[in-house]
Coordinates of C-alpha atoms in Angstrom, one line a residue:
Chain A
M11 CA 0.0 0.0 0.0
H12 CA 1.2 3.5 -0.8
P13 CA 2.3 5.5 2.3
F14 CA -0.3 8.1 1.5
D15 CA -3.1 5.6 1.6
R16 CA -1.6 4.0 4.8
A17 CA -1.9 7.5 6.4
M18 CA -5.5 7.7 5.3
L19 CA -6.6 4.4 6.9
L20 CA -9.5 5.2 9.2
D21 CA -11.6 3.0 11.4
H22 CA -15.1 4.3 11.8
V23 CA -15.7 3.3 15.4
G24 CA -18.8 5.3 15.9
A25 CA -21.3 7.6 14.1
E26 CA -19.2 10.6 15.1
L27 CA -15.8 9.0 15.8
V28 CA -13.1 7.6 13.6
R29 CA -9.7 6.3 14.6
G30 CA -6.4 6.6 12.6
A31 CA -2.7 6.5 13.3
T32 CA 0.4 8.5 12.3
E33 CA 2.5 7.0 9.5
P34 CA 6.3 7.3 9.9
A35 CA 6.8 8.1 6.2
W36 CA 5.0 11.5 6.9
A37 CA 7.0 12.6 9.9
N38 CA 8.0 16.2 10.2
M39 CA 10.5 17.8 12.7
V40 CA 7.9 17.4 15.5
G41 CA 4.8 15.3 14.8
P42 CA 3.5 14.6 11.3
F43 CA 3.5 16.9 8.2
G44 CA 0.6 19.4 8.6
G45 CA -0.6 18.5 5.1
I46 CA -1.1 14.9 6.0
T47 CA -3.1 15.9 9.0
A48 CA -5.3 18.2 6.8
A49 CA -5.7 15.3 4.4
V50 CA -6.8 12.7 7.0
L51 CA -9.3 15.2 8.5
L52 CA -10.7 15.7 5.0
R53 CA -10.7 12.0 4.4
A54 CA -12.7 11.4 7.7
V55 CA -15.5 13.6 6.3
E56 CA -15.2 12.1 2.8
T57 CA -15.8 8.6 4.1
H58 CA -18.5 9.5 6.5
P59 CA -21.9 8.0 5.4
D60 CA -23.7 11.3 5.9
R61 CA -21.4 13.3 3.7
I62 CA -22.9 15.1 0.7
G63 CA -21.0 16.7 -2.2
E64 CA -17.3 17.4 -2.6
P65 CA -14.8 19.5 -0.5
L66 CA -15.2 23.3 -0.9
A67 CA -13.4 24.7 2.1
L68 CA -11.2 23.2 4.8
T69 CA -9.7 25.0 7.8
V70 CA -7.3 23.2 10.1
N71 CA -6.0 24.7 13.3
Y72 CA -2.8 23.0 14.6
A73 CA -3.3 23.3 18.3
A74 CA -0.5 21.0 19.5
P75 CA 1.9 18.4 18.1
I76 CA 0.5 15.0 17.3
A77 CA 2.4 12.3 19.0
D78 CA 3.4 9.1 17.1
G79 CA 0.7 6.5 17.3
E80 CA -3.1 6.4 17.3
F81 CA -5.5 9.3 17.2
D82 CA -9.2 9.8 17.4
I83 CA -11.1 12.2 15.1
A84 CA -14.5 13.3 16.5
L85 CA -16.6 14.8 13.7
R86 CA -20.2 15.8 13.1
A87 CA -22.2 17.6 10.5
A88 CA -23.3 20.7 12.3
R89 CA -25.6 21.7 9.5
T90 CA -26.8 20.0 6.3
N91 CA -28.4 22.2 3.7
R92 CA -29.8 21.2 0.3
S93 CA -26.5 21.8 -1.5
N94 CA -23.9 22.1 1.2
Q95 CA -22.9 20.7 4.6
H96 CA -20.8 22.1 7.4
W97 CA -18.6 19.8 9.5
I98 CA -16.7 20.3 12.8
L99 CA -13.8 18.1 13.6
E100 CA -11.4 17.6 16.5
L101 CA -8.4 15.3 16.5
R102 CA -7.6 14.0 19.9
Q103 CA -5.0 11.8 21.6
G104 CA -6.3 10.7 25.0
D105 CA -8.0 13.7 26.5
E106 CA -5.9 16.2 24.6
V107 CA -7.2 18.1 21.6
K108 CA -4.3 18.3 19.1
T109 CA -6.1 19.7 16.0
T110 CA -9.5 21.4 15.3
A111 CA -11.0 21.8 11.9
T112 CA -14.1 22.9 10.0
A113 CA -15.0 21.7 6.5
V114 CA -17.6 22.7 4.0
F115 CA -18.7 20.2 1.4
G116 CA -21.2 20.9 -1.3
T117 CA -22.4 20.2 -4.8
H118 CA -21.3 21.9 -7.9
R119 CA -23.5 23.5 -10.6
D120 CA -22.6 24.6 -14.1
T121 CA -22.0 28.3 -14.1
W122 CA -19.9 30.9 -15.8
A123 CA -16.3 30.3 -14.8
D124 CA -13.0 32.2 -15.0
I125 CA -9.5 32.2 -13.5
E126 CA -8.0 35.5 -12.4
A127 CA -5.0 34.0 -10.5
R128 CA -3.1 32.9 -13.5
S129 CA -0.2 30.4 -13.2
P130 CA 3.2 32.0 -13.6
K131 CA 5.2 31.2 -16.7
V132 CA 7.8 28.7 -15.9
P133 CA 9.8 26.0 -17.6
A134 CA 8.2 22.5 -17.9
P135 CA 9.1 20.2 -15.0
E136 CA 10.9 17.9 -17.4
D137 CA 13.4 20.7 -17.9
I138 CA 14.2 21.2 -14.3
P139 CA 16.2 18.8 -12.1
R140 CA 14.6 17.4 -9.0
S141 CA 15.5 19.6 -6.0
A142 CA 16.9 18.5 -2.7
F143 CA 14.9 19.5 0.5
F144 CA 15.9 19.8 4.1
E145 CA 17.5 16.4 4.8
P146 CA 15.9 15.7 8.2
I147 CA 12.3 16.3 6.9
V148 CA 11.1 12.7 6.3
W149 CA 7.8 13.6 4.6
A150 CA 9.5 15.7 1.9
K151 CA 10.9 12.4 0.4
R152 CA 7.3 11.6 -0.6
Y153 CA 7.3 14.4 -3.2
D154 CA 9.3 15.1 -6.3
M155 CA 9.8 18.9 -6.0
R156 CA 11.3 21.0 -8.8
F157 CA 11.7 24.7 -7.8
T158 CA 11.5 27.4 -10.5
Q159 CA 11.7 30.2 -7.9
G160 CA 12.6 30.5 -4.2
P161 CA 14.2 27.1 -3.6
I162 CA 15.5 26.1 -0.1
P163 CA 17.8 29.1 0.8
D164 CA 21.5 28.7 1.6
D165 CA 22.3 29.7 5.1
G166 CA 22.7 33.4 5.6
V167 CA 21.4 34.3 2.1
L168 CA 18.5 36.7 2.6
S169 CA 15.9 37.3 -0.1
D170 CA 13.8 40.4 -0.7
S171 CA 10.9 38.2 -1.8
S172 CA 9.2 35.3 0.0
T173 CA 7.9 33.8 -3.2
T174 CA 8.5 30.1 -4.0
T175 CA 7.2 28.5 -7.1
L176 CA 7.6 24.7 -7.8
W177 CA 6.4 21.8 -9.7
V178 CA 5.4 18.9 -7.4
R179 CA 4.1 15.4 -7.7
D180 CA 3.9 12.3 -5.6
V181 CA 7.3 10.6 -5.9
E182 CA 5.5 7.3 -6.9
Q183 CA 3.0 9.3 -9.1
R184 CA 0.1 8.2 -6.9
P185 CA -3.0 9.7 -8.7
L186 CA -4.2 13.0 -7.1
D187 CA -7.4 13.0 -5.1
F188 CA -9.0 15.5 -2.8
A189 CA -7.0 14.3 0.2
G190 CA -3.9 14.4 -1.9
L191 CA -4.7 18.0 -2.9
A192 CA -5.3 19.0 0.7
A193 CA -1.8 17.6 1.6
V194 CA 0.1 19.2 -1.3
S195 CA -1.6 22.6 -0.5
D196 CA 0.7 22.6 2.5
I197 CA 3.9 21.7 0.5
F198 CA 5.6 25.1 0.9
Y199 CA 8.4 25.4 3.5
P200 CA 8.0 28.5 5.8
R201 CA 8.3 31.7 3.9
V202 CA 10.4 33.2 6.7
F203 CA 13.3 30.9 5.8
L204 CA 13.6 32.7 2.4
R205 CA 13.5 36.2 3.9
R206 CA 15.9 35.4 6.8
G207 CA 18.2 33.1 5.0
G208 CA 17.9 29.7 6.6
F209 CA 16.1 27.4 8.9
I210 CA 14.5 29.1 11.9
P211 CA 11.8 27.7 14.2
A212 CA 8.4 28.1 12.6
G213 CA 5.1 26.2 12.4
T214 CA 1.6 26.5 10.9
I215 CA -1.1 27.6 13.3
S216 CA -4.1 27.7 11.0
L217 CA -4.5 26.5 7.4
T218 CA -7.4 27.2 5.1
T219 CA -7.8 25.7 1.6
Y220 CA -10.5 26.4 -0.9
F221 CA -11.1 23.7 -3.5
H222 CA -11.8 25.0 -7.0
A223 CA -11.5 21.7 -8.7
D224 CA -14.3 19.2 -8.8
Q225 CA -13.8 15.4 -8.9
S226 CA -13.4 15.1 -12.6
R227 CA -10.8 17.9 -12.7
V228 CA -8.8 16.3 -9.8
D229 CA -9.0 12.9 -11.6
S230 CA -7.7 14.5 -14.8
V231 CA -4.4 15.5 -13.1
G232 CA -3.6 11.8 -12.3
G233 CA 0.0 11.4 -11.2
D234 CA 1.2 14.4 -13.1
F235 CA 3.0 17.5 -11.6
V236 CA 1.0 20.4 -10.3
L237 CA 2.4 23.9 -10.1
G238 CA 2.4 25.7 -6.7
S239 CA 3.3 29.2 -5.9
A240 CA 3.3 30.8 -2.4
R241 CA 4.2 34.2 -0.9
A242 CA 3.9 35.9 2.5
N243 CA 1.8 39.0 2.9
A244 CA 3.2 40.3 6.1
F245 CA 5.6 39.3 9.0
S246 CA 4.6 40.9 12.2
R247 CA 5.5 40.3 15.8
G248 CA 6.0 36.6 15.7
Y249 CA 3.6 35.6 13.0
F250 CA 3.4 35.7 9.2
D251 CA 0.7 34.7 6.7
Q252 CA 1.1 32.9 3.4
S253 CA -1.2 32.8 0.4
A254 CA -0.6 30.2 -2.3
H255 CA -2.2 28.6 -5.3
L256 CA -2.0 25.2 -7.0
W257 CA -2.6 24.8 -10.7
S258 CA -2.7 21.8 -13.0
R259 CA -0.3 21.7 -15.9
D260 CA -3.0 23.1 -18.2
G261 CA -3.4 26.2 -16.0
S262 CA -6.6 25.3 -14.1
L263 CA -6.6 26.6 -10.6
L264 CA -7.0 23.6 -8.3
T265 CA -6.8 25.3 -4.8
S266 CA -6.3 28.6 -3.2
T267 CA -4.7 28.0 0.2
H268 CA -3.7 30.3 3.0
Q269 CA -2.0 29.9 6.4
L270 CA -0.9 31.7 9.5
V271 CA 2.5 30.7 10.8
Y272 CA 4.4 31.5 14.0
F273 CA 8.1 32.1 13.9
K274 CA 10.9 32.8 16.3
D275 CA 13.6 35.3 15.1
Chain B
M14 CA -25.0 53.6 22.2
H15 CA -23.3 53.2 18.8
P16 CA -25.1 50.5 16.6
F17 CA -21.9 48.5 16.4
D18 CA -21.6 48.4 20.2
R19 CA -25.3 47.4 20.4
A20 CA -24.6 44.5 18.1
M21 CA -21.7 43.4 20.3
L22 CA -23.8 43.2 23.5
L23 CA -23.4 39.7 24.9
D24 CA -24.8 38.2 28.0
H25 CA -22.5 35.5 29.5
V26 CA -25.1 33.1 30.6
G27 CA -22.7 30.2 31.3
A28 CA -19.1 29.2 31.3
E29 CA -19.4 28.1 27.7
L30 CA -22.5 30.0 26.5
V31 CA -23.2 33.6 25.7
R32 CA -26.4 35.2 24.4
G33 CA -26.8 38.1 21.9
A34 CA -29.3 39.5 19.5
T35 CA -29.4 40.7 15.9
E36 CA -29.3 44.5 15.6
P37 CA -31.5 46.0 12.8
A38 CA -28.9 48.5 11.7
W39 CA -26.7 45.6 10.5
A40 CA -29.4 43.9 8.3
N41 CA -28.3 42.4 5.0
M42 CA -30.6 41.1 2.2
V43 CA -31.2 37.9 4.3
G44 CA -30.1 37.9 7.9
P45 CA -27.3 40.2 9.3
F46 CA -24.2 41.4 7.5
G47 CA -21.6 38.6 7.6
G48 CA -19.0 40.9 9.0
I49 CA -21.1 41.7 12.1
T50 CA -21.5 38.0 12.7
A51 CA -17.8 37.5 12.5
A52 CA -17.3 40.5 14.9
V53 CA -19.7 39.2 17.5
L54 CA -18.1 35.7 17.5
L55 CA -14.7 37.4 18.0
R56 CA -16.2 39.5 20.7
A57 CA -17.6 36.4 22.5
V58 CA -14.0 35.1 22.8
E59 CA -12.5 38.5 23.6
T60 CA -14.8 38.8 26.6
H61 CA -14.5 35.3 27.8
P62 CA -12.7 35.1 31.2
D63 CA -10.4 32.3 30.0
R64 CA -9.2 34.2 26.9
I65 CA -5.4 34.8 26.5
G66 CA -3.8 37.2 24.0
E67 CA -5.1 38.9 21.0
P68 CA -6.9 37.6 17.9
L69 CA -4.6 35.9 15.4
A70 CA -6.9 34.0 13.1
L71 CA -10.7 33.7 12.7
T72 CA -12.6 31.4 10.5
V73 CA -16.4 31.8 10.2
N74 CA -18.6 29.3 8.3
Y75 CA -22.0 30.7 7.4
A76 CA -24.2 27.6 7.6
A77 CA -27.6 29.2 7.4
P78 CA -29.2 32.6 7.6
I79 CA -29.6 34.0 11.1
A80 CA -33.2 35.1 11.9
D81 CA -33.9 38.4 13.5
G82 CA -33.8 38.1 17.2
E83 CA -31.8 36.4 19.9
F84 CA -29.0 33.9 19.3
D85 CA -26.8 31.7 21.5
I86 CA -23.1 31.3 21.0
A87 CA -21.6 28.1 22.5
L88 CA -17.8 28.5 22.8
R89 CA -15.0 26.7 24.4
A90 CA -11.2 26.8 24.5
A91 CA -10.3 23.4 22.9
R92 CA -6.7 24.0 23.7
T93 CA -4.7 26.5 25.7
N94 CA -0.9 26.6 25.2
R95 CA 1.6 28.9 26.8
S96 CA 1.3 31.6 24.1
N97 CA -1.8 30.7 22.1
Q98 CA -5.3 29.4 22.5
H99 CA -7.7 27.6 20.1
W100 CA -11.4 28.3 20.3
I101 CA -14.4 26.5 18.8
L102 CA -17.7 28.4 18.5
E103 CA -21.2 27.6 17.3
L104 CA -24.0 30.2 16.9
R105 CA -27.4 28.7 17.3
Q106 CA -31.1 29.7 17.3
G107 CA -33.1 27.1 19.0
D108 CA -31.8 23.7 18.0
E109 CA -30.4 25.0 14.7
V110 CA -26.7 25.7 14.1
K111 CA -26.5 28.9 12.0
T112 CA -22.8 29.6 12.1
T113 CA -19.7 27.7 13.1
A114 CA -16.3 29.2 13.8
T115 CA -12.8 28.6 15.0
A116 CA -10.5 31.3 16.5
V117 CA -6.9 31.4 17.4
F118 CA -5.8 34.0 20.0
G119 CA -2.2 34.5 21.1
T120 CA 0.5 36.7 22.4
H121 CA 2.9 38.8 20.3
R122 CA 6.6 39.0 20.6
D123 CA 9.1 41.5 19.1
T124 CA 10.6 40.0 16.0
W125 CA 11.8 41.0 12.6
A126 CA 8.9 42.4 10.6
D127 CA 8.1 43.3 7.0
I128 CA 5.1 43.8 4.7
E129 CA 5.2 42.2 1.2
A130 CA 1.5 42.9 0.3
R131 CA 1.9 46.7 -0.2
S132 CA -1.0 49.0 -0.3
P133 CA -1.9 50.2 -3.8
K134 CA -1.2 53.9 -4.6
V135 CA -4.5 55.7 -4.5
P136 CA -5.7 59.3 -3.9
A137 CA -6.4 60.3 -0.3
P138 CA -10.0 59.6 0.9
E139 CA -10.5 63.4 1.3
D140 CA -10.1 63.7 -2.5
I141 CA -12.8 61.1 -3.3
P142 CA -16.5 61.6 -2.8
R143 CA -18.4 59.2 -0.6
S144 CA -19.9 56.4 -2.8
A145 CA -23.4 55.1 -2.9
F146 CA -24.0 51.4 -2.2
F147 CA -26.8 49.1 -3.1
E148 CA -29.8 51.0 -1.6
P149 CA -31.6 48.0 0.0
I150 CA -28.5 47.0 2.0
V151 CA -29.1 48.5 5.5
W152 CA -25.7 47.7 7.0
A153 CA -23.8 49.5 4.3
K154 CA -25.2 52.8 5.7
R155 CA -22.9 52.2 8.7
Y156 CA -19.8 52.8 6.6
D157 CA -18.4 55.7 4.7
M158 CA -17.0 54.0 1.6
R159 CA -14.9 55.8 -1.1
F160 CA -14.0 53.5 -4.0
T161 CA -10.8 54.1 -6.0
Q162 CA -11.3 51.0 -8.2
G163 CA -14.1 48.7 -8.9
P164 CA -17.1 50.6 -7.5
I165 CA -20.6 49.1 -7.5
P166 CA -21.1 48.1 -11.2
D167 CA -23.8 49.6 -13.4
D168 CA -26.2 46.9 -14.6
G169 CA -24.9 45.0 -17.6
V170 CA -21.4 46.6 -17.5
L171 CA -19.0 43.6 -17.3
S172 CA -15.4 44.1 -16.0
D173 CA -12.3 42.0 -16.9
S174 CA -11.1 42.5 -13.3
S175 CA -12.7 41.6 -10.0
T176 CA -10.6 44.0 -8.1
T177 CA -12.2 46.6 -5.8
T178 CA -10.2 49.1 -3.8
L179 CA -11.8 51.5 -1.3
W180 CA -11.3 53.7 1.7
V181 CA -13.7 52.8 4.4
R182 CA -14.5 54.0 7.9
D183 CA -17.3 53.9 10.4
V184 CA -19.8 56.6 9.4
E185 CA -19.7 58.0 12.9
Q186 CA -16.0 57.4 13.2
R187 CA -16.3 54.9 16.0
P188 CA -12.7 54.0 16.9
L189 CA -11.5 50.7 15.4
D190 CA -11.1 47.7 17.6
F191 CA -10.5 44.0 16.8
A192 CA -14.2 43.3 16.4
G193 CA -14.5 46.3 14.1
L194 CA -11.6 45.0 12.1
A195 CA -13.3 41.6 11.8
A196 CA -16.4 43.3 10.5
V197 CA -14.7 45.6 8.0
S198 CA -12.7 42.6 6.6
D199 CA -16.0 41.5 5.1
I200 CA -16.8 44.9 3.6
F201 CA -16.4 43.9 -0.1
Y202 CA -19.5 43.2 -2.1
P203 CA -19.4 39.9 -4.1
R204 CA -16.7 40.0 -6.8
V205 CA -19.0 38.2 -9.2
F206 CA -21.1 41.4 -9.4
L207 CA -18.1 43.2 -11.1
R208 CA -17.3 40.4 -13.5
R209 CA -21.0 39.8 -14.5
G210 CA -22.2 43.4 -14.4
G211 CA -24.8 43.7 -11.6
F212 CA -26.5 42.1 -8.7
I213 CA -26.8 38.3 -8.8
P214 CA -27.5 35.9 -5.9
A215 CA -24.3 35.3 -3.9
G216 CA -23.3 34.7 -0.3
T217 CA -20.2 34.0 1.7
I218 CA -19.9 30.3 2.8
S219 CA -16.6 30.6 4.7
L220 CA -14.5 33.6 5.8
T221 CA -11.0 33.5 7.2
T222 CA -9.2 36.6 8.6
Y223 CA -5.6 36.8 9.8
F224 CA -4.9 39.7 12.2
H225 CA -1.5 41.3 11.6
A226 CA -2.1 44.3 13.9
D227 CA -1.7 44.1 17.6
Q228 CA -3.8 46.2 20.0
S229 CA -1.7 49.3 19.9
R230 CA -1.7 49.3 16.1
V231 CA -5.4 48.9 16.0
D232 CA -5.8 51.7 18.5
S233 CA -3.7 54.0 16.5
V234 CA -6.1 53.8 13.6
G235 CA -8.9 55.4 15.7
G236 CA -11.8 56.5 13.6
D237 CA -9.7 57.1 10.5
F238 CA -10.2 55.4 7.1
V239 CA -8.6 52.1 6.3
L240 CA -7.8 51.0 2.8
G241 CA -9.2 47.7 1.5
S242 CA -8.5 45.9 -1.7
A243 CA -10.1 42.6 -2.8
R244 CA -9.9 40.3 -5.8
A245 CA -11.2 36.9 -6.8
N246 CA -8.8 34.1 -7.6
A247 CA -11.2 31.8 -9.5
F248 CA -14.8 31.4 -10.4
S249 CA -15.7 27.7 -10.8
R250 CA -19.0 25.8 -10.9
G251 CA -21.0 27.9 -8.5
Y252 CA -18.3 29.2 -6.2
F253 CA -15.6 31.8 -6.2
D254 CA -12.9 32.8 -3.7
Q255 CA -11.8 36.3 -2.7
S256 CA -8.5 37.4 -1.2
A257 CA -8.3 40.9 0.4
H258 CA -6.2 43.1 2.6
L259 CA -6.8 46.0 4.8
W260 CA -4.2 48.7 5.5
S261 CA -4.0 51.6 7.8
R262 CA -3.4 55.0 6.1
D263 CA 0.3 54.7 6.9
G264 CA 0.5 51.5 4.9
S265 CA 0.6 49.0 7.8
L266 CA -1.1 45.7 6.9
L267 CA -4.0 45.2 9.4
T268 CA -5.6 42.0 8.1
S269 CA -5.4 39.5 5.3
T270 CA -8.8 38.1 4.7
H271 CA -10.1 35.4 2.4
Q272 CA -13.5 33.9 1.7
L273 CA -15.4 31.3 -0.4
V274 CA -18.6 32.6 -1.9
Y275 CA -21.4 30.7 -3.7
F276 CA -23.1 32.4 -6.6
K277 CA -25.9 31.6 -9.1
D278 CA -25.4 32.6 -12.7

């Protein structure tokens, strides 16, 4: 079984409770990769028998590090409307809340459509070598990342811009799904590294992802690269925010994704 | 009492329950202005005896219209860490959940700081006449809005850009506070109006605001104008997302704010 699918294994132990476990392949410095936590919360809703529609919005609040091992996800549909549904989730280990989340699922309708956040013009991923990532970060080995702007900075090299743009795909080309899209929306290393020239303590506090792609659009990506670009808006008194987008190779906007990150400097 | 402060009146009826009521001055087409709901949820946390720090992130999910009258807000700190705190909130009327929310509060530290999302160059608010808004929208009369780009579109006039930029302040120059900042972060009329040339059914589903300003920065704005600019990233199958920023007159980024909106077209 692919490590992503292992991380998505959930046991529905009650109407409002599912159980999962951390997967070593997705380890971060402390606890698992935030993207895999976002993915498993989304998957908990996706696989709930009451779920209607597809993911529209997901907010994940990283309240405390998840320890290696089992975790429970309490989840319930707080409100079900005709065309959308509002979920509340809490990931716990023992009595401790480690993560909170809300998710909105809903049905799509054919409407006028347009993309204003256009993908940057970059070379094809085939024309760029696979990039190295921070060696101790286990989860990063699960992705083939090819930076076109703002790669991992060399120590002490400060940048005026926090923008990173990269092609990224699952290293085994596992076909993309909504959970995979939730994970890769958190692919960007902390923007403060670029501005301050190296690794400094930083971690996501809150992550929000909007899903523009419906199931057929996600399926059409398959195991191909997606293009991601992220930048910070402001760094202020211990926190910064990041806004990012993911596009398919044909320029379709898959997600808009935002996060608030703490940092020490 | 100022209508904003009337809308913020909350009765702490239990350790995890507060009671408020809709305020007619903040009425929208259906139910209250989304910004005032965001504000009252933030205020519920701010006034809770267990609260630590200042607002960092707020996500509000608009699950169903709030009826005129009383509402209950159930809230609890899911996790309290040394320097931050994670809240979960539900606004209910009777047995019905109308709104869900999460909030992160925390303490600030002196760190390196910078703004990458710079304010657009625009004329001073004194050099722009006050703009009219959609006449039936009651809450809009609470604000003095002066558009420098993307004003309310004339019927049938389509725009290639969804960007709106405006100066905005409370019409009575009530001094800004965090709740006021949460409200004004939702000041922008639906971006789809600009692109499609007029009023079409649309409503916010999920709103996330990141607070870059600390208390002293918010206080320093007082009753002055703030500059807001919003644009959509993508319109797709019945939904679009908007990203926006609010700056003080001296160019300090106060909030980054994002929302997912449904529309019918």
